[in-house]
PDB file of C-alpha atoms in Angstrom:
ATOM      1  CA  MET A   1      -0.196  -0.339  -0.171  1.00  0.00           C
ATOM      2  CA  CYS A   2       1.225   3.307  -1.057  1.00  0.00           C
ATOM      3  CA  VAL A   3       0.476   6.581   1.110  1.00  0.00           C
ATOM      4  CA  VAL A   4       0.593   9.548  -1.075  1.00  0.00           C
ATOM      5  CA  ASN A   5      -1.058  13.666  -1.030  1.00  0.00           C
ATOM      6  CA  GLU A   6      -3.498  14.708  -3.355  1.00  0.00           C
ATOM      7  CA  GLU A   7      -0.937  16.407  -5.536  1.00  0.00           C
ATOM      8  CA  ASN A   8       1.622  14.007  -5.756  1.00  0.00           C
ATOM      9  CA  TRP A   9      -1.575  11.124  -6.491  1.00  0.00           C
ATOM     10  CA  ARG A  10      -2.506  13.756  -9.846  1.00  0.00           C
ATOM     11  CA  ILE A  11       1.584  12.602 -10.475  1.00  0.00           C
ATOM     12  CA  VAL A  12       1.510   9.302 -10.310  1.00  0.00           C
ATOM     13  CA  LYS A  13      -1.591   8.972 -12.119  1.00  0.00           C
ATOM     14  CA  GLU A  14       0.081  11.069 -15.056  1.00  0.00           C
ATOM     15  CA  LYS A  15       3.895  10.514 -15.146  1.00  0.00           C
ATOM     16  CA  LEU A  16       2.742   6.318 -14.316  1.00  0.00           C
ATOM     17  CA  VAL A  17       5.627   6.274 -11.274  1.00  0.00           C
ATOM     18  CA  TRP A  18       5.517   5.809  -7.920  1.00  0.00           C
ATOM     19  CA  GLY A  19       8.601   7.407  -5.676  1.00  0.00           C
ATOM     20  CA  VAL A  20       9.732   7.551  -1.872  1.00  0.00           C
ATOM     21  CA  SER A  21      12.130   8.892  -0.091  1.00  0.00           C
ATOM     22  CA  ASP A  22      15.084   6.760   0.929  1.00  0.00           C
ATOM     23  CA  ARG A  23      14.264   6.606   4.491  1.00  0.00           C
ATOM     24  CA  TYR A  24      12.068   3.774   2.131  1.00  0.00           C
ATOM     25  CA  LYS A  25      14.616   2.765  -0.386  1.00  0.00           C
ATOM     26  CA  ARG A  26      14.601  -0.510   1.147  1.00  0.00           C
ATOM     27  CA  LYS A  27      10.713  -1.498   0.964  1.00  0.00           C
ATOM     28  CA  MET A  28      10.692   0.136  -2.326  1.00  0.00           C
ATOM     29  CA  GLU A  29      13.898  -2.238  -3.327  1.00  0.00           C
ATOM     30  CA  GLN A  30      11.152  -5.217  -2.099  1.00  0.00           C
ATOM     31  CA  LEU A  31       9.273  -4.512  -4.837  1.00  0.00           C
ATOM     32  CA  GLU A  32       8.759  -6.832  -8.566  1.00  0.00           C
ATOM     33  CA  GLU A  33       7.588  -6.693 -11.975  1.00  0.00           C
ATOM     34  CA  GLY A  34       4.065  -7.506 -11.619  1.00  0.00           C
ATOM     35  CA  ASP A  35       3.349  -6.735  -7.651  1.00  0.00           C
ATOM     36  CA  MET A  36       0.677  -4.781  -7.514  1.00  0.00           C
ATOM     37  CA  LEU A  37       0.220  -1.195  -5.627  1.00  0.00           C
ATOM     38  CA  ALA A  38      -2.992   0.367  -4.185  1.00  0.00           C
ATOM     39  CA  PHE A  39      -2.660   3.917  -3.301  1.00  0.00           C
ATOM     40  CA  TYR A  40      -4.616   5.576   0.214  1.00  0.00           C
ATOM     41  CA  VAL A  41      -4.621   9.337  -0.853  1.00  0.00           C
ATOM     42  CA  ARG A  42      -4.277  11.455   2.289  1.00  0.00           C
ATOM     43  CA  PRO A  43      -7.106  12.692   3.253  1.00  0.00           C
ATOM     44  CA  LYS A  44      -9.473   9.430   3.560  1.00  0.00           C
ATOM     45  CA  ARG A  45      -9.665   8.010   0.460  1.00  0.00           C
ATOM     46  CA  LEU A  46      -8.440   5.051  -1.752  1.00  0.00           C
ATOM     47  CA  GLY A  47      -7.250   6.322  -5.391  1.00  0.00           C
ATOM     48  CA  GLY A  48      -6.611   2.859  -6.935  1.00  0.00           C
ATOM     49  CA  ILE A  49      -4.595  -0.008  -7.442  1.00  0.00           C
ATOM     50  CA  PHE A  50      -1.763  -0.163 -10.107  1.00  0.00           C
ATOM     51  CA  ARG A  51       0.749  -2.825 -11.615  1.00  0.00           C
ATOM     52  CA  ALA A  52       4.566  -2.472 -11.375  1.00  0.00           C
ATOM     53  CA  VAL A  53       6.291  -2.618 -15.110  1.00  0.00           C
ATOM     54  CA  SER A  54       9.906  -2.064 -13.719  1.00  0.00           C
ATOM     55  CA  LYS A  55      12.402  -2.971 -11.448  1.00  0.00           C
ATOM     56  CA  PRO A  56      12.636  -0.098  -8.718  1.00  0.00           C
ATOM     57  CA  TYR A  57      15.352   2.623 -10.290  1.00  0.00           C
ATOM     58  CA  VAL A  58      17.141   5.516  -8.785  1.00  0.00           C
ATOM     59  CA  ASP A  59      15.755   8.904 -10.625  1.00  0.00           C
ATOM     60  CA  LYS A  60      16.684  12.128  -8.651  1.00  0.00           C
ATOM     61  CA  LYS A  61      15.033  14.878 -11.395  1.00  0.00           C
ATOM     62  CA  PRO A  62      12.011  16.267  -9.501  1.00  0.00           C
ATOM     63  CA  ILE A  63       8.992  15.682 -10.617  1.00  0.00           C
ATOM     64  CA  PHE A  64       7.143  15.345  -6.823  1.00  0.00           C
ATOM     65  CA  SER A  65       5.735  17.972  -4.709  1.00  0.00           C
ATOM     66  CA  SER A  66       7.232  18.106  -1.726  1.00  0.00           C
ATOM     67  CA  GLU A  67       4.953  20.485   0.441  1.00  0.00           C
ATOM     68  CA  GLY A  68       4.603  18.665   3.530  1.00  0.00           C
ATOM     69  CA  PHE A  69       7.566  17.041   3.264  1.00  0.00           C
ATOM     70  CA  ARG A  70      11.535  18.047   3.660  1.00  0.00           C
ATOM     71  CA  GLU A  71      12.151  20.896   1.482  1.00  0.00           C
ATOM     72  CA  GLY A  72      13.603  19.526  -1.877  1.00  0.00           C
ATOM     73  CA  GLU A  73      12.762  15.998  -1.131  1.00  0.00           C
ATOM     74  CA  VAL A  74      12.653  14.330  -4.551  1.00  0.00           C
ATOM     75  CA  PHE A  75      11.519  11.189  -3.551  1.00  0.00           C
ATOM     76  CA  PRO A  76      14.052   9.247  -5.625  1.00  0.00           C
ATOM     77  CA  ASN A  77      13.388   5.309  -5.424  1.00  0.00           C
ATOM     78  CA  ARG A  78      11.072   4.739  -7.945  1.00  0.00           C
ATOM     79  CA  VAL A  79       9.444   2.542  -9.888  1.00  0.00           C
ATOM     80  CA  LYS A  80       7.357   2.704 -13.231  1.00  0.00           C
ATOM     81  CA  ILE A  81       3.738   1.795 -12.578  1.00  0.00           C
ATOM     82  CA  GLU A  82       0.339   0.552 -15.274  1.00  0.00           C
ATOM     83  CA  PRO A  83      -3.047   1.279 -13.826  1.00  0.00           C
ATOM     84  CA  VAL A  84      -5.018  -1.556 -13.125  1.00  0.00           C
ATOM     85  CA  LEU A  85      -8.256  -0.635 -10.922  1.00  0.00           C
ATOM     86  CA  VAL A  86      -8.288   3.236 -11.187  1.00  0.00           C
ATOM     87  CA  PRO A  87     -12.103   4.730 -10.867  1.00  0.00           C
ATOM     88  CA  GLU A  88     -12.753   7.859 -11.933  1.00  0.00           C
ATOM     89  CA  GLU A  89     -12.765   9.367  -8.115  1.00  0.00           C
ATOM     90  CA  PRO A  90     -11.336   8.107  -5.015  1.00  0.00           C
ATOM     91  CA  VAL A  91     -13.100   6.432  -2.983  1.00  0.00           C
ATOM     92  CA  PRO A  92     -13.607   6.712   0.635  1.00  0.00           C
ATOM     93  CA  PHE A  93     -11.285   4.497   3.376  1.00  0.00           C
ATOM     94  CA  GLU A  94     -13.440   5.010   6.787  1.00  0.00           C
ATOM     95  CA  PRO A  95     -16.290   2.532   5.958  1.00  0.00           C
ATOM     96  CA  LEU A  96     -13.305  -0.552   5.326  1.00  0.00           C
ATOM     97  CA  ILE A  97     -10.884   0.239   8.337  1.00  0.00           C
ATOM     98  CA  GLY A  98     -13.297  -2.862  10.245  1.00  0.00           C
ATOM     99  CA  GLN A  99     -12.186  -5.260   7.319  1.00  0.00           C
ATOM    100  CA  LEU A 100      -8.536  -4.203   7.318  1.00  0.00           C
ATOM    101  CA  GLY A 101      -6.467  -6.701   9.175  1.00  0.00           C
ATOM    102  CA  PHE A 102      -3.417  -4.613   9.247  1.00  0.00           C
ATOM    103  CA  ILE A 103      -5.588  -1.661  11.439  1.00  0.00           C
ATOM    104  CA  LYS A 104      -5.575  -3.793  14.453  1.00  0.00           C
ATOM    105  CA  LYS A 105      -6.398  -0.949  16.643  1.00  0.00           C
ATOM    106  CA  LYS A 106      -9.432   0.231  14.868  1.00  0.00           C
ATOM    107  CA  ASP A 107     -10.034   3.893  16.625  1.00  0.00           C
ATOM    108  CA  LYS A 108      -6.354   5.217  15.743  1.00  0.00           C
ATOM    109  CA  TRP A 109      -6.125   3.599  12.320  1.00  0.00           C
ATOM    110  CA  THR A 110      -4.706   6.180  10.644  1.00  0.00           C
ATOM    111  CA  GLY A 111      -1.201   5.556  12.347  1.00  0.00           C
ATOM    112  CA  TYR A 112      -0.940   2.831  10.177  1.00  0.00           C
ATOM    113  CA  LEU A 113      -1.079   5.430   7.167  1.00  0.00           C
ATOM    114  CA  ARG A 114       1.514   7.325   8.111  1.00  0.00           C
ATOM    115  CA  GLY A 115       4.533   6.110   5.923  1.00  0.00           C
ATOM    116  CA  ALA A 116       5.436   5.848   2.448  1.00  0.00           C
ATOM    117  CA  MET A 117       4.844   2.101   1.723  1.00  0.00           C
ATOM    118  CA  ARG A 118       3.636  -0.872   3.884  1.00  0.00           C
ATOM    119  CA  GLN A 119       2.944  -4.670   2.863  1.00  0.00           C
ATOM    120  CA  ILE A 120      -0.473  -5.449   3.297  1.00  0.00           C
ATOM    121  CA  SER A 121      -2.001  -9.195   3.171  1.00  0.00           C
ATOM    122  CA  GLU A 122      -3.430 -10.843   0.224  1.00  0.00           C
ATOM    123  CA  GLU A 123      -7.076 -10.435   2.220  1.00  0.00           C
ATOM    124  CA  ASP A 124      -6.459  -7.009   2.754  1.00  0.00           C
ATOM    125  CA  PHE A 125      -6.004  -6.166  -0.899  1.00  0.00           C
ATOM    126  CA  LYS A 126      -8.744  -7.752  -1.781  1.00  0.00           C
ATOM    127  CA  VAL A 127     -11.058  -5.725   0.223  1.00  0.00           C
ATOM    128  CA  LEU A 128      -9.183  -2.770  -1.238  1.00  0.00           C
ATOM    129  CA  GLU A 129      -9.886  -4.073  -5.049  1.00  0.00           C
ATOM    130  CA  GLU A 130     -13.949  -4.989  -3.858  1.00  0.00           C
ATOM    131  CA  ALA A 131     -14.502  -1.040  -2.295  1.00  0.00           C
ATOM    132  CA  LEU A 132     -12.823   0.283  -5.551  1.00  0.00           C
ATOM    133  CA  ARG A 133     -14.567  -2.493  -7.833  1.00  0.00           C
ATOM    134  CA  GLY A 134     -17.836  -0.855  -6.225  1.00  0.00           C
ATOM    135  CA  ARG A 135     -19.258  -4.367  -4.717  1.00  0.00           C
TER     136      ARG A 135
END
C-alpha cells in the first residue's frame, strides 16, 4: 500500500511512476515487476490500484511535490507503474477500516497510514479491490 497526498496522486496518475524517499528505499527494493500497489490518498480516500512494470530504480529528477515533506525531497527511489483499477474519483477509506487486518487499533487507524509504503496481506488487498470495484 502506497500513501500519497493529493498533488502527488495527480502526478502518479499522469506520469505513471511512484517514488519514495531514501527512508523507504529498502521497502521499494523489495518490489518486483508485476507486484500490485494500492494507493491511499490523504485524506481518507482510496485512489486505485496499479501494477509495477519495472524494477525499482533511482532517479533524482524532481517530478513530485515535496509540500508537507522535507523541503526539496525528490522521492528518488522509483518504480514505473500501469493502472489496473482506477475509478474516476477516489472512494472513501473509513468504511473499510473494520475489514482490514493490518489496522489493529481501529480507533487509531490513521497511524497505520503515516509511512510512504507498507506491505499488506492478500486478504486486505482484496477488500481494497472490492471497494474500488464498487462492491
